[in-house]
Amino acid sequence: MSDRVVPEPQRRRRRPTKQGVVLSAELIVDTAIRLIGQHGAEALTVRRLGAALGADPSAVYRYFHSTDDLLLAIADELIGRAQHGWQPTGDWRTDLRAIGLRIHASYQAHPQAALLAAHRTTGRTHEIAAVEAILGILRTAGFPDAEAVRVYHAFVDQSLAFAALDAAALALPAPAAAADLQVWQASYARLDAATHPHIAATAHLLTADMRRSGYPYALDLLLDAAGARLRSAGAGHDG
Amino acid sequence: MSDRVVPEPQRRRRRPTKQGVVLSAELIVDTAIRLIGQHGAEALTVRRLGAALGADPSAVYRYFHSTDDLLLAIADELIGRAQHGWQPTGDWRTDLRAIGLRIHASYQAHPQAALLAAHRTTGRTHEIAAVEAILGILRTAGFPDAEAVRVYHAFVDQSLAFAALDAAALALPAPAAAADLQVWQASYARLDAATHPHIAATAHLLTADMRRSGYPYALDLLLDAAGARLRSAGAGHDG
DNA sequence: AGGCTATGTCAAGCGAGTTGACGTAGAGAA
DNA sequence: TTCTCTACGTCAACTCGCTTGACATAGCCT
């Protein structure tokens, strides 16, 4: 029954809950984001959200049709927060690197919402602004249009893909996340050099490296290769 | 109570269920993958899996400690299917490219399962074989160990991240997927050149390029950059 | 032939999202 | 001020998720 939700403009009463809290869609979204940040991904359940708000869990359904509806609202809020305050330096590599790391970082801050949002094309203002900025950086740097579009595509998809991948790891229930990390020591580090020479030779490096996100290095590789193509393809272009 | 599970080597009886099915870990994994493929990721519940198998849902717990345990087995099976029948050529770039595209393709064949499994570390046989193969390719090519591990990490995560990203697009409900694609024509292609010059100038290229996966191009960029680092770092190596 | 036990089944427990019914607080009109 | 109307907070219950303790039995091993 989605008809429980009253559209924003028609809301009238600001009736406090038993515990004295005056609810609003905004307050619910903020509380949900805080809940995820404080107690991990599993903390976001309607029951716990109700408790954190000081209201009956079902009160949430007066503001959102479903938990999915709520999560989309959260994602939208996060897109807004992500873009905040970035300034270009004029150097294409520095700027792209900064944008990539920013996208990645902002999604990591809210893994559960990231999982939902990372693979959608919204076409909304914040997304459009980002596309225009990235294309501008590439074209100003001298990439021919066709190449600029391909690099843009690879760059954005790689950023979002890694953001979602790393977010998924963070959003995992605690025991599963621990198990995934443990595998490198419990399983890979103990393989016999006779049967698995390459793993055995690099096990110590693997266990150290796999703790971190592979994104920064992958990003550097992408920018390296893009730079090489820029040098060979667009040699005589003006900006 | 994880002690319900009897390790493979100790299994003795092959007792049929009421409906006459003889269970096995393999059969359960295959059935689960089929279930997901036919009815979407949400179809994978222990109850439905039991029904599809022709067994009581709790019978699954005689073979897997939990649904997460089952999920890891599914992930490993997909990795195994990706490697099936692959033969190295001896050229590191050709081999890595083939493996990357194979992993991507294998996950695309089961988008719903890929969404659940792509970001997990299984530590099981198929995954271990893949890790050993990839590390072997890199070290044989002459990458120093530390660099080989970093490239391995970036390569694998890039493959899995794109696999999950593209799987998510395929797994989307039809109307949502159509909407996401439509955005490029309905929104981006109509932006004013005065306010969004870079998007306007490349809109025709964008709408064409964004239909495809960005992975093959991103993979080529990664291999380009890795090759450059191999040339500069390991100049005098054999292999 | 007989026993041991692996394993399929049953029933129940807990916690998730969700919703129908109900009562009341409180804004708006007179 | 008072009256009315309804938004919305609350309660209780439903479905469905995973999981597990207890039980019964099939079938391998000696």
PDB file of N, CA and C (backbone and C1' of nucleotides) in Angstrom, chain B residues 23-34 44 49 53 59-64 70 74, chain C residues 8:
ATOM      1  N   LEU B  23      21.191 -35.889  -3.765  1.00  0.00           N
ATOM      2  CA  LEU B  23      21.832 -34.579  -3.651  1.00  0.00           C
ATOM      3  C   LEU B  23      23.350 -34.686  -3.703  1.00  0.00           C
ATOM      4  N   SER B  24      23.976 -33.565  -4.047  1.00  0.00           N
ATOM      5  CA  SER B  24      25.422 -33.425  -3.969  1.00  0.00           C
ATOM      6  C   SER B  24      25.725 -31.934  -4.013  1.00  0.00           C
ATOM      7  N   ALA B  25      26.888 -31.546  -3.504  1.00  0.00           N
ATOM      8  CA  ALA B  25      27.248 -30.130  -3.512  1.00  0.00           C
ATOM      9  C   ALA B  25      27.200 -29.586  -4.931  1.00  0.00           C
ATOM     10  N   GLU B  26      27.694 -30.400  -5.853  1.00  0.00           N
ATOM     11  CA  GLU B  26      27.732 -29.989  -7.256  1.00  0.00           C
ATOM     12  C   GLU B  26      26.323 -29.717  -7.792  1.00  0.00           C
ATOM     13  N   LEU B  27      25.418 -30.662  -7.520  1.00  0.00           N
ATOM     14  CA  LEU B  27      24.049 -30.503  -8.008  1.00  0.00           C
ATOM     15  C   LEU B  27      23.407 -29.253  -7.434  1.00  0.00           C
ATOM     16  N   ILE B  28      23.667 -28.992  -6.159  1.00  0.00           N
ATOM     17  CA  ILE B  28      23.074 -27.826  -5.508  1.00  0.00           C
ATOM     18  C   ILE B  28      23.583 -26.540  -6.151  1.00  0.00           C
ATOM     19  N   VAL B  29      24.894 -26.477  -6.404  1.00  0.00           N
ATOM     20  CA  VAL B  29      25.468 -25.279  -7.032  1.00  0.00           C
ATOM     21  C   VAL B  29      24.887 -25.074  -8.431  1.00  0.00           C
ATOM     22  N   ASP B  30      24.841 -26.139  -9.207  1.00  0.00           N
ATOM     23  CA  ASP B  30      24.310 -26.025 -10.566  1.00  0.00           C
ATOM     24  C   ASP B  30      22.860 -25.572 -10.553  1.00  0.00           C
ATOM     25  N   THR B  31      22.082 -26.173  -9.646  1.00  0.00           N
ATOM     26  CA  THR B  31      20.675 -25.795  -9.547  1.00  0.00           C
ATOM     27  C   THR B  31      20.530 -24.336  -9.147  1.00  0.00           C
ATOM     28  N   ALA B  32      21.374 -23.893  -8.221  1.00  0.00           N
ATOM     29  CA  ALA B  32      21.315 -22.502  -7.771  1.00  0.00           C
ATOM     30  C   ALA B  32      21.615 -21.553  -8.928  1.00  0.00           C
ATOM     31  N   ILE B  33      22.645 -21.868  -9.711  1.00  0.00           N
ATOM     32  CA  ILE B  33      22.998 -21.006 -10.843  1.00  0.00           C
ATOM     33  C   ILE B  33      21.857 -20.978 -11.863  1.00  0.00           C
ATOM     34  N   ARG B  34      21.250 -22.137 -12.076  1.00  0.00           N
ATOM     35  CA  ARG B  34      20.120 -22.193 -13.008  1.00  0.00           C
ATOM     36  C   ARG B  34      18.945 -21.365 -12.486  1.00  0.00           C
ATOM     37  N   LEU B  44      17.012 -16.765  -5.534  1.00  0.00           N
ATOM     38  CA  LEU B  44      17.890 -17.640  -4.768  1.00  0.00           C
ATOM     39  C   LEU B  44      17.632 -17.523  -3.264  1.00  0.00           C
ATOM     40  N   LEU B  49      15.308 -22.904  -3.380  1.00  0.00           N
ATOM     41  CA  LEU B  49      16.335 -23.832  -3.828  1.00  0.00           C
ATOM     42  C   LEU B  49      15.938 -25.257  -3.461  1.00  0.00           C
ATOM     43  N   LEU B  53      15.225 -28.278  -6.057  1.00  0.00           N
ATOM     44  CA  LEU B  53      16.008 -29.506  -5.962  1.00  0.00           C
ATOM     45  C   LEU B  53      15.102 -30.733  -5.786  1.00  0.00           C
ATOM     46  N   ALA B  59      17.974 -29.347   3.861  1.00  0.00           N
ATOM     47  CA  ALA B  59      18.959 -30.315   3.368  1.00  0.00           C
ATOM     48  C   ALA B  59      20.197 -29.609   2.823  1.00  0.00           C
ATOM     49  N   VAL B  60      19.995 -28.387   2.345  1.00  0.00           N
ATOM     50  CA  VAL B  60      21.120 -27.615   1.820  1.00  0.00           C
ATOM     51  C   VAL B  60      22.202 -27.459   2.891  1.00  0.00           C
ATOM     52  N   TYR B  61      21.782 -27.372   4.130  1.00  0.00           N
ATOM     53  CA  TYR B  61      22.735 -27.150   5.219  1.00  0.00           C
ATOM     54  C   TYR B  61      23.547 -28.402   5.556  1.00  0.00           C
ATOM     55  N   ARG B  62      23.226 -29.508   4.885  1.00  0.00           N
ATOM     56  CA  ARG B  62      24.100 -30.680   5.008  1.00  0.00           C
ATOM     57  C   ARG B  62      25.310 -30.542   4.093  1.00  0.00           C
ATOM     58  N   TYR B  63      25.248 -29.572   3.185  1.00  0.00           N
ATOM     59  CA  TYR B  63      26.339 -29.410   2.217  1.00  0.00           C
ATOM     60  C   TYR B  63      27.046 -28.067   2.322  1.00  0.00           C
ATOM     61  N   PHE B  64      26.339 -27.055   2.848  1.00  0.00           N
ATOM     62  CA  PHE B  64      26.946 -25.734   2.989  1.00  0.00           C
ATOM     63  C   PHE B  64      26.615 -25.175   4.362  1.00  0.00           C
ATOM     64  N   LEU B  70      27.426 -21.118   0.361  1.00  0.00           N
ATOM     65  CA  LEU B  70      26.918 -21.534  -0.948  1.00  0.00           C
ATOM     66  C   LEU B  70      27.273 -20.522  -2.022  1.00  0.00           C
ATOM     67  N   ILE B  74      29.295 -20.896  -5.575  1.00  0.00           N
ATOM     68  CA  ILE B  74      28.787 -20.438  -6.869  1.00  0.00           C
ATOM     69  C   ILE B  74      29.832 -19.577  -7.562  1.00  0.00           C
TER      70      ILE B  74
ATOM     71  P    DG C   8      20.774 -35.555   1.984  1.00  0.00           P
ATOM     72  O5'  DG C   8      19.187 -35.644   1.931  1.00  0.00           O
ATOM     73  C5'  DG C   8      18.564 -36.903   1.764  1.00  0.00           C
ATOM     74  C4'  DG C   8      17.255 -36.944   2.543  1.00  0.00           C
ATOM     75  C3'  DG C   8      16.408 -35.678   2.383  1.00  0.00           C
ATOM     76  O3'  DG C   8      15.049 -36.049   2.162  1.00  0.00           O
ATOM     77  C1'  DG C   8      16.800 -36.113   4.678  1.00  0.00           C
TER      78       DG C   8
END
